[in-house]
Coordinates of C-alpha atoms in Angstrom, one line a residue:
M865 CA 188.6 -11.2 60.0
K866 CA 185.9 -10.7 57.4
G867 CA 187.1 -9.4 54.1
K868 CA 190.7 -10.4 54.4
P869 CA 192.4 -11.0 51.0
V870 CA 192.8 -14.6 49.8
V871 CA 195.5 -15.4 47.3
V872 CA 193.7 -17.8 44.9
G873 CA 195.3 -20.3 42.6
L874 CA 198.2 -22.6 42.3
G875 CA 198.0 -22.7 38.6
I876 CA 196.5 -26.1 39.1
L877 CA 193.0 -25.3 37.9
A878 CA 191.5 -21.9 37.1
M879 CA 188.1 -21.5 38.7
S880 CA 185.9 -19.3 36.6
V881 CA 183.0 -17.3 37.7
G882 CA 179.8 -19.3 37.3
L883 CA 181.3 -22.7 38.1
A884 CA 180.0 -24.6 41.0
Q885 CA 181.6 -23.7 44.3
V886 CA 184.3 -26.2 45.3
K887 CA 183.7 -27.8 48.7
I888 CA 186.4 -29.0 51.0
N889 CA 186.5 -30.5 54.5
F890 CA 188.6 -29.2 57.4
W891 CA 189.1 -31.3 60.5
H892 CA 190.2 -29.6 63.7
S893 CA 190.6 -30.3 67.5
M894 CA 189.8 -26.9 68.9
G895 CA 187.0 -26.7 71.5
G896 CA 185.7 -24.0 73.8
V897 CA 187.0 -20.5 73.3
N898 CA 189.6 -21.7 70.8
G899 CA 186.9 -23.6 68.9
E900 CA 184.9 -20.4 68.5
A901 CA 187.9 -18.7 67.1
T902 CA 188.5 -21.6 64.7
E903 CA 184.9 -21.4 63.4
A904 CA 185.3 -17.7 62.9
I905 CA 188.3 -18.2 60.6
V906 CA 186.3 -20.7 58.5
K907 CA 183.2 -18.5 58.4
D908 CA 185.3 -15.4 57.3
F909 CA 187.2 -17.4 54.7
N910 CA 183.9 -18.6 53.2
A911 CA 182.6 -15.0 53.2
A912 CA 185.8 -13.5 51.7
Q913 CA 185.6 -15.3 48.4
K914 CA 183.2 -17.3 46.2
E915 CA 185.2 -20.1 44.8
C916 CA 185.7 -22.3 47.8
Q917 CA 183.4 -23.5 50.6
V918 CA 185.0 -25.0 53.8
T919 CA 183.0 -27.3 56.0
S920 CA 184.7 -27.6 59.4
T921 CA 184.4 -30.6 61.7
Y922 CA 185.5 -30.9 65.3
V923 CA 187.1 -34.3 65.7
G924 CA 187.8 -34.3 69.4
S925 CA 191.2 -34.1 71.0
Y926 CA 194.4 -34.2 68.9
D927 CA 194.7 -37.9 69.7
D928 CA 191.1 -38.5 68.8
G929 CA 191.7 -36.7 65.5
L930 CA 194.6 -38.9 64.6
T931 CA 192.5 -42.0 65.3
K932 CA 189.8 -40.7 63.0
L933 CA 192.3 -39.8 60.4
Q934 CA 193.8 -43.3 60.3
A935 CA 190.3 -44.7 59.8
A936 CA 189.7 -42.1 57.0
L937 CA 193.0 -43.0 55.3
R938 CA 192.1 -46.7 55.4
A939 CA 188.8 -45.8 53.7
K940 CA 190.7 -43.6 51.2
N941 CA 188.5 -40.7 52.2
P942 CA 190.7 -38.3 54.2
P943 CA 189.8 -34.7 54.9
H944 CA 191.3 -32.0 52.6
V945 CA 192.9 -30.3 55.5
Q946 CA 193.5 -31.4 59.1
Q947 CA 195.0 -29.7 62.1
I948 CA 197.5 -32.2 63.6
Y949 CA 199.6 -31.5 66.7
D950 CA 203.3 -31.2 66.8
L951 CA 203.9 -34.8 68.0
G952 CA 202.4 -36.1 64.8
L953 CA 205.1 -34.5 62.6
Q954 CA 207.3 -37.4 61.8
G955 CA 204.6 -40.0 61.5
I956 CA 202.5 -37.8 59.2
A957 CA 205.6 -36.8 57.1
E958 CA 206.6 -40.5 56.6
S959 CA 203.1 -41.7 55.9
G960 CA 203.3 -40.4 52.3
Q961 CA 199.6 -39.3 52.6
V962 CA 200.2 -35.5 52.6
I963 CA 201.2 -33.0 50.0
P964 CA 204.1 -31.1 51.5
I965 CA 203.3 -27.5 52.1
S966 CA 206.7 -26.7 50.7
D967 CA 205.7 -28.2 47.4
L968 CA 202.4 -26.3 47.3
A969 CA 204.2 -23.1 48.1
K970 CA 206.9 -23.6 45.4
R971 CA 204.2 -24.2 42.7
D972 CA 202.4 -21.1 43.9
K973 CA 205.6 -19.0 44.4
Y974 CA 204.4 -18.4 48.0
D975 CA 207.1 -17.3 50.4
L976 CA 207.4 -19.4 53.6
S977 CA 210.5 -17.7 54.9
G978 CA 208.5 -15.5 57.2
I979 CA 207.6 -18.3 59.5
L980 CA 209.0 -17.6 63.0
F981 CA 212.4 -19.2 63.5
P982 CA 211.4 -21.5 66.4
L983 CA 208.5 -22.9 64.4
A984 CA 210.7 -23.3 61.3
R985 CA 213.2 -25.2 63.4
Y986 CA 210.6 -27.6 64.6
Y987 CA 208.4 -28.1 61.6
N988 CA 211.0 -27.9 58.8
L989 CA 211.9 -31.6 58.7
D990 CA 214.8 -32.6 56.4
G991 CA 214.5 -29.2 54.6
K992 CA 210.8 -29.5 53.9
Y993 CA 207.5 -28.3 55.5
Y994 CA 205.0 -31.1 55.5
G995 CA 202.4 -28.9 57.3
A996 CA 202.0 -25.2 57.9
P997 CA 202.3 -24.0 61.5
F998 CA 198.9 -22.7 62.5
N999 CA 198.3 -22.6 66.2
A1000 CA 201.6 -22.0 68.0
S1001 CA 202.0 -22.3 71.8
T1002 CA 204.5 -22.9 74.5
A1003 CA 204.1 -23.8 78.2
E1004 CA 204.1 -20.9 80.7
L1005 CA 203.4 -20.2 84.4
Y1006 CA 200.1 -18.4 85.3
Y1007 CA 200.0 -16.9 88.8
N1008 CA 197.4 -15.0 90.9
V1009 CA 198.9 -11.6 91.7
D1010 CA 196.3 -10.9 94.4
A1011 CA 197.1 -14.2 96.2
F1012 CA 200.8 -13.5 95.9
K1013 CA 200.4 -10.1 97.5
A1014 CA 198.4 -11.6 100.3
A1015 CA 201.2 -14.1 100.9
G1016 CA 203.9 -11.4 100.8
L1017 CA 205.3 -12.6 97.5
T1018 CA 206.5 -9.9 95.1
R1019 CA 207.6 -11.8 92.0
A1020 CA 207.1 -15.1 90.2
P1021 CA 209.2 -18.1 91.3
R1022 CA 212.2 -18.8 89.0
T1023 CA 213.4 -22.1 90.2
F1024 CA 211.8 -25.4 91.2
E1025 CA 213.0 -24.8 94.7
E1026 CA 211.4 -21.3 94.9
F1027 CA 208.2 -22.7 93.4
V1028 CA 207.9 -25.3 96.2
E1029 CA 208.6 -22.6 98.8
Y1030 CA 205.9 -20.4 97.2
A1031 CA 203.4 -23.2 97.0
R1032 CA 203.7 -23.9 100.7
K1033 CA 203.2 -20.2 101.6
L1034 CA 200.2 -20.0 99.2
T1035 CA 198.4 -23.2 100.5
K1036 CA 195.7 -22.3 103.0
K1037 CA 193.6 -24.4 105.3
D1038 CA 190.4 -23.7 107.2
A1039 CA 189.8 -24.4 110.9
S1040 CA 189.0 -28.0 110.1
G1041 CA 192.2 -28.6 108.2
N1042 CA 190.6 -28.6 104.8
V1043 CA 192.6 -26.9 102.0
V1044 CA 190.8 -23.9 100.7
Q1045 CA 193.6 -22.6 98.5
Y1046 CA 196.4 -24.8 97.0
G1047 CA 199.7 -23.4 96.1
A1048 CA 199.6 -24.9 92.6
S1049 CA 197.6 -26.9 90.1
I1050 CA 199.8 -28.9 87.8
R1051 CA 198.1 -31.9 86.1
V1052 CA 199.5 -35.2 84.9
Y1053 CA 200.5 -34.2 81.4
G1054 CA 203.5 -35.5 79.4
W1055 CA 203.9 -32.3 77.5
F1056 CA 204.7 -30.4 80.7
I1057 CA 207.4 -33.0 81.4
E1058 CA 208.8 -32.6 77.9
Q1059 CA 208.9 -28.8 78.3
L1060 CA 210.5 -29.1 81.8
I1061 CA 213.2 -31.3 80.4
Y1062 CA 213.9 -28.8 77.6
N1063 CA 214.0 -26.1 80.2
Q1064 CA 217.0 -27.9 81.7
G1065 CA 218.7 -28.4 78.4
G1066 CA 217.8 -32.1 78.3
Y1067 CA 216.4 -34.4 75.6
V1068 CA 213.2 -36.5 75.5
V1069 CA 214.7 -39.0 72.9
N1070 CA 218.3 -39.8 72.0
N1071 CA 220.3 -38.5 69.0
E1072 CA 219.7 -35.0 70.3
N1073 CA 215.9 -35.2 70.3
G1074 CA 216.0 -37.2 67.0
R1075 CA 217.5 -34.2 65.2
T1076 CA 220.9 -35.5 64.3
K1077 CA 219.6 -38.8 63.2
R1078 CA 216.5 -41.0 63.8
A1079 CA 215.7 -41.5 67.5
T1080 CA 216.2 -45.1 68.7
A1081 CA 215.6 -44.7 72.4
V1082 CA 214.1 -42.3 74.9
E1083 CA 216.0 -40.2 77.4
Y1084 CA 213.1 -38.8 79.5
N1085 CA 214.1 -41.2 82.3
G1086 CA 217.4 -39.5 82.7
P1087 CA 218.3 -36.9 85.4
A1088 CA 216.3 -34.0 83.8
G1089 CA 213.1 -36.1 83.5
V1090 CA 213.4 -37.5 87.0
R1091 CA 213.8 -34.0 88.4
A1092 CA 210.8 -32.7 86.6
V1093 CA 208.5 -35.6 87.5
K1094 CA 209.7 -35.8 91.1
W1095 CA 209.0 -32.1 91.5
I1096 CA 205.4 -32.5 90.6
V1097 CA 204.9 -35.8 92.3
D1098 CA 206.4 -34.6 95.6
M1099 CA 204.2 -31.4 95.7
T1100 CA 201.1 -33.5 94.9
R1101 CA 201.8 -36.0 97.6
E1102 CA 202.6 -33.2 100.1
G1103 CA 199.2 -31.6 99.4
I1104 CA 200.4 -28.2 98.0
N1105 CA 199.6 -29.2 94.4
V1106 CA 195.9 -30.1 93.8
N1107 CA 195.6 -33.6 92.2
V1108 CA 193.3 -33.3 89.2
G1109 CA 194.8 -36.2 87.3
R1110 CA 194.9 -35.6 83.6
D1111 CA 192.0 -33.2 83.5
G1112 CA 193.0 -30.0 81.9
A1113 CA 189.7 -28.2 82.4
A1114 CA 189.8 -29.1 86.2
Q1115 CA 193.3 -27.8 86.4
R1116 CA 192.4 -24.5 84.8
Q1117 CA 189.3 -24.1 86.8
A1118 CA 191.2 -24.7 90.0
F1119 CA 193.2 -21.5 89.1
T1120 CA 190.4 -19.4 87.7
S1121 CA 188.1 -20.1 90.7
G1122 CA 190.9 -19.1 93.1
K1123 CA 191.3 -22.7 94.5
A1124 CA 195.0 -22.7 93.3
A1125 CA 197.3 -19.7 93.1
M1126 CA 199.6 -21.0 90.3
F1127 CA 199.4 -23.3 87.4
I1128 CA 201.3 -24.4 84.4
E1129 CA 199.5 -24.5 81.1
S1130 CA 199.8 -23.7 77.4
T1131 CA 199.7 -20.1 76.2
A1132 CA 196.6 -21.3 74.3
A1133 CA 194.7 -21.2 77.6
L1134 CA 195.0 -17.4 77.9
G1135 CA 191.6 -16.7 76.3
A1136 CA 189.8 -19.2 78.5
V1137 CA 191.5 -18.1 81.6
T1138 CA 190.7 -14.5 81.0
R1139 CA 187.1 -15.3 80.3
E1140 CA 186.8 -17.5 83.4
V1141 CA 188.6 -15.1 85.8
G1142 CA 186.3 -12.3 84.6
G1143 CA 188.4 -9.6 86.3
R1144 CA 187.8 -11.1 89.8
F1145 CA 191.6 -11.0 90.4
Q1146 CA 194.7 -10.0 88.6
F1147 CA 196.9 -12.7 87.1
R1148 CA 200.1 -12.7 85.2
T1149 CA 202.1 -15.1 83.0
T1150 CA 205.8 -15.8 82.9
S1151 CA 208.3 -18.4 81.9
L1152 CA 208.5 -21.8 83.5
P1153 CA 210.7 -22.4 86.6
R1154 CA 213.7 -24.7 86.3
P1155 CA 215.9 -26.5 88.9
A1156 CA 218.5 -24.2 90.3
G1157 CA 221.8 -24.4 88.4
T1158 CA 220.3 -25.6 85.1
K1159 CA 220.0 -23.8 81.8
G1160 CA 217.7 -24.4 78.8
G1161 CA 214.8 -23.2 76.8
T1162 CA 211.2 -24.0 75.8
A1163 CA 210.1 -25.8 72.7
I1164 CA 207.1 -24.9 70.6
G1165 CA 203.8 -26.6 71.0
G1166 CA 200.5 -26.5 69.1
A1167 CA 199.7 -27.8 65.7
A1168 CA 200.0 -27.4 61.9
L1169 CA 197.7 -27.7 59.0
Y1170 CA 198.3 -30.6 56.6
V1171 CA 196.8 -31.0 53.1
F1172 CA 196.0 -34.6 52.1
R1173 CA 196.5 -36.4 48.9
G1174 CA 193.7 -38.2 47.0
H1175 CA 191.5 -35.2 46.0
P1176 CA 190.9 -33.5 42.7
D1177 CA 193.2 -30.6 41.8
N1178 CA 190.6 -27.9 42.2
E1179 CA 189.8 -29.1 45.8
T1180 CA 193.6 -29.2 46.6
T1181 CA 193.7 -25.6 45.3
C1182 CA 191.0 -24.6 47.7
A1183 CA 192.6 -26.5 50.6
W1184 CA 195.9 -24.6 50.0
N1185 CA 194.1 -21.3 49.7
F1186 CA 192.4 -21.9 53.1
V1187 CA 195.8 -22.7 54.7
K1188 CA 197.3 -19.5 53.3
Y1189 CA 194.3 -17.6 54.7
A1190 CA 194.6 -19.1 58.1
I1191 CA 198.3 -18.2 58.4
S1192 CA 198.0 -14.7 56.9
P1193 CA 199.1 -11.8 59.1
E1194 CA 195.7 -10.2 59.9
V1195 CA 194.0 -13.5 60.5
Q1196 CA 196.8 -14.7 62.7
F1197 CA 196.5 -11.4 64.7
E1198 CA 192.8 -12.0 65.3
W1199 CA 193.5 -15.7 66.2
H1200 CA 196.2 -14.6 68.6
K1201 CA 194.0 -12.1 70.3
A1202 CA 191.1 -14.5 70.7
T1203 CA 193.0 -17.5 71.9
G1204 CA 196.5 -16.8 73.3
Y1205 CA 198.3 -18.8 70.6
Y1206 CA 201.1 -16.7 69.4
P1207 CA 201.4 -15.7 65.7
V1208 CA 203.3 -18.0 63.4
T1209 CA 204.8 -15.3 61.1
R1210 CA 207.1 -12.4 61.7
A1211 CA 204.8 -10.2 59.6
T1212 CA 202.1 -10.6 62.2
L1213 CA 204.5 -9.5 65.0
E1214 CA 205.2 -6.3 63.0
L1215 CA 201.6 -5.2 62.6
P1216 CA 200.7 -2.0 64.4
Q1217 CA 197.6 -3.6 65.9
T1218 CA 199.7 -6.5 67.3
K1219 CA 202.1 -4.1 69.1
A1220 CA 199.2 -2.0 70.4
Y1221 CA 197.5 -5.2 71.7
W1222 CA 200.6 -6.3 73.5
K1223 CA 201.1 -2.9 75.2
A1224 CA 197.5 -3.1 76.6
N1225 CA 197.7 -6.9 77.3
P1226 CA 201.3 -7.9 78.4
N1227 CA 200.2 -11.4 79.2
A1228 CA 199.6 -12.0 75.5
K1229 CA 203.2 -11.1 74.7
T1230 CA 204.7 -13.6 77.2
P1231 CA 204.9 -16.6 74.8
I1232 CA 206.7 -14.6 72.2
D1233 CA 209.3 -13.4 74.7
I1234 CA 209.7 -17.0 76.0
I1235 CA 210.0 -18.7 72.6
L1236 CA 212.3 -16.1 70.9
S1237 CA 214.6 -16.0 73.9
S1238 CA 215.1 -19.8 74.0
P1239 CA 218.6 -20.9 73.0
P1240 CA 218.6 -22.3 69.4
N1241 CA 219.9 -25.8 70.3
K1242 CA 218.6 -29.3 69.7
S1243 CA 217.0 -29.5 73.1
S1244 CA 214.7 -26.5 72.6
Q1245 CA 214.1 -27.5 69.0
G1246 CA 211.8 -30.2 70.4
A1247 CA 211.8 -34.0 70.0
V1248 CA 210.7 -35.8 66.8
A1249 CA 209.9 -39.6 66.8
G1250 CA 207.3 -41.6 65.1
V1251 CA 205.7 -42.7 68.3
M1252 CA 205.7 -39.4 70.3
P1253 CA 202.0 -39.7 71.1
Q1254 CA 202.7 -43.1 72.8
I1255 CA 205.8 -41.7 74.5
R1256 CA 203.7 -38.9 76.1
Q1257 CA 201.1 -41.5 77.3
H1258 CA 203.9 -43.6 78.9
I1259 CA 205.2 -40.6 80.8
E1260 CA 201.7 -39.9 82.1
E1261 CA 201.2 -43.4 83.2
A1262 CA 204.5 -43.2 85.1
M1263 CA 203.5 -40.0 86.8
E1264 CA 200.2 -41.6 88.0
L1265 CA 202.0 -44.6 89.4
A1266 CA 204.4 -42.4 91.4
I1267 CA 201.7 -40.1 92.7
A1268 CA 199.8 -43.1 93.9
G1269 CA 202.9 -44.4 95.7
K1270 CA 203.0 -47.6 93.7
A1271 CA 206.5 -47.0 92.5
T1272 CA 209.3 -44.5 92.9
V1273 CA 209.7 -41.9 90.3
E1274 CA 212.8 -43.6 89.0
E1275 CA 211.1 -47.0 88.9
A1276 CA 208.1 -45.6 87.1
L1277 CA 210.0 -43.7 84.5
N1278 CA 212.3 -46.7 83.8
A1279 CA 209.4 -49.0 83.3
A1280 CA 207.7 -46.4 81.0
A1281 CA 211.0 -46.0 79.0
A1282 CA 211.1 -49.7 78.4
K1283 CA 207.6 -49.5 76.8
S1284 CA 208.5 -46.4 74.8
N1285 CA 211.7 -48.0 73.5
E1286 CA 209.7 -51.1 72.3
A1287 CA 207.2 -48.9 70.5
L1288 CA 210.0 -46.9 69.0
A1289 CA 211.7 -50.0 67.7
R1290 CA 208.5 -51.3 66.2
Y1291 CA 207.9 -48.0 64.4
N1292 CA 211.4 -47.7 63.1
A1293 CA 211.3 -51.2 61.7
T1294 CA 208.3 -50.1 59.5
V1295 CA 210.1 -47.2 57.8
R1296 CA 213.5 -48.6 57.1

């Protein structure tokens, strides 16, 4: 990515040759393979121009990053740019602490119309972008082609019911009755449940996912959510889905080591999966299964880059220039190739190198096919609510209770929904 052009200047402050380099801080939540790719973007931006110097800091998980951000905001010392996941959209937008990307783009006459439609639908809140989509993902199914062939399976499962049937056929035990290969590895993760709800055309929160008006209650404890959670819980309790709890690395490694033949994960895991498999077996990616007779789509995942208030104009200029660089077509192509996140702009999709890469690596194109084929409705648009991080935690707590047999799926989700609704009411009371 070295040498990529950077559009400099908002007309805020001209930075002349000879002036001291402007330094800005960028906080991100990318580790492992994706962290390496993030650091490459920072390094290449710094090398591509002389006016701005970005210092990047890994702040832990997305949730850890939000915690650190709140502390920084209280101290009135936020980073210039932070990567914040999709769930943070409404809370960040209503905080008043960011300079909307739409405002920066308007002052700079920078065209945001090329952002992919599904991302625009999610991140364009009330007609404005508060952050710029940067790392875009969706959930997909990874499956071991070699294990499928050994089990006489010729295609990926398309329904929940087929998936269970496949998982049973793929689960193998040794002479002592110990499982040596599980059919699946699906961890306790609220995002998966959200996506499986959308895949059925359902909603996580009311008022059509908070898109027609502010969400006031959750709906994840309805029929779509119960089906999704019960599907995972039942397979786990049967012993055909390995129980790794909430551990994403353990889930992925179960698949890449051959211990599990299928797993659901973000498209962003493609780089790590490819590296860990190392060519030992063939794997493919495809869209998520859904209950027979249901229709729906998949919402976007990932994160956006937000520019924070409270900094001098020349530092804000550099922050915006870094954001533009990170979402530029050539940089997004390299990012896509290194990680598995799909490009955020249509211009990147049209690059000859992108098309050539997809031809040689069909797994990399799967998320684009999934997200662009999703129906453009309020379900697949994705939920927005000021307490979405807490809502996800409540779903995960419910899954754990049900897996442990301490409650039925319905009981666990209803109890979780009560907590989510209380949190939602408290949040809404602060912004009215």
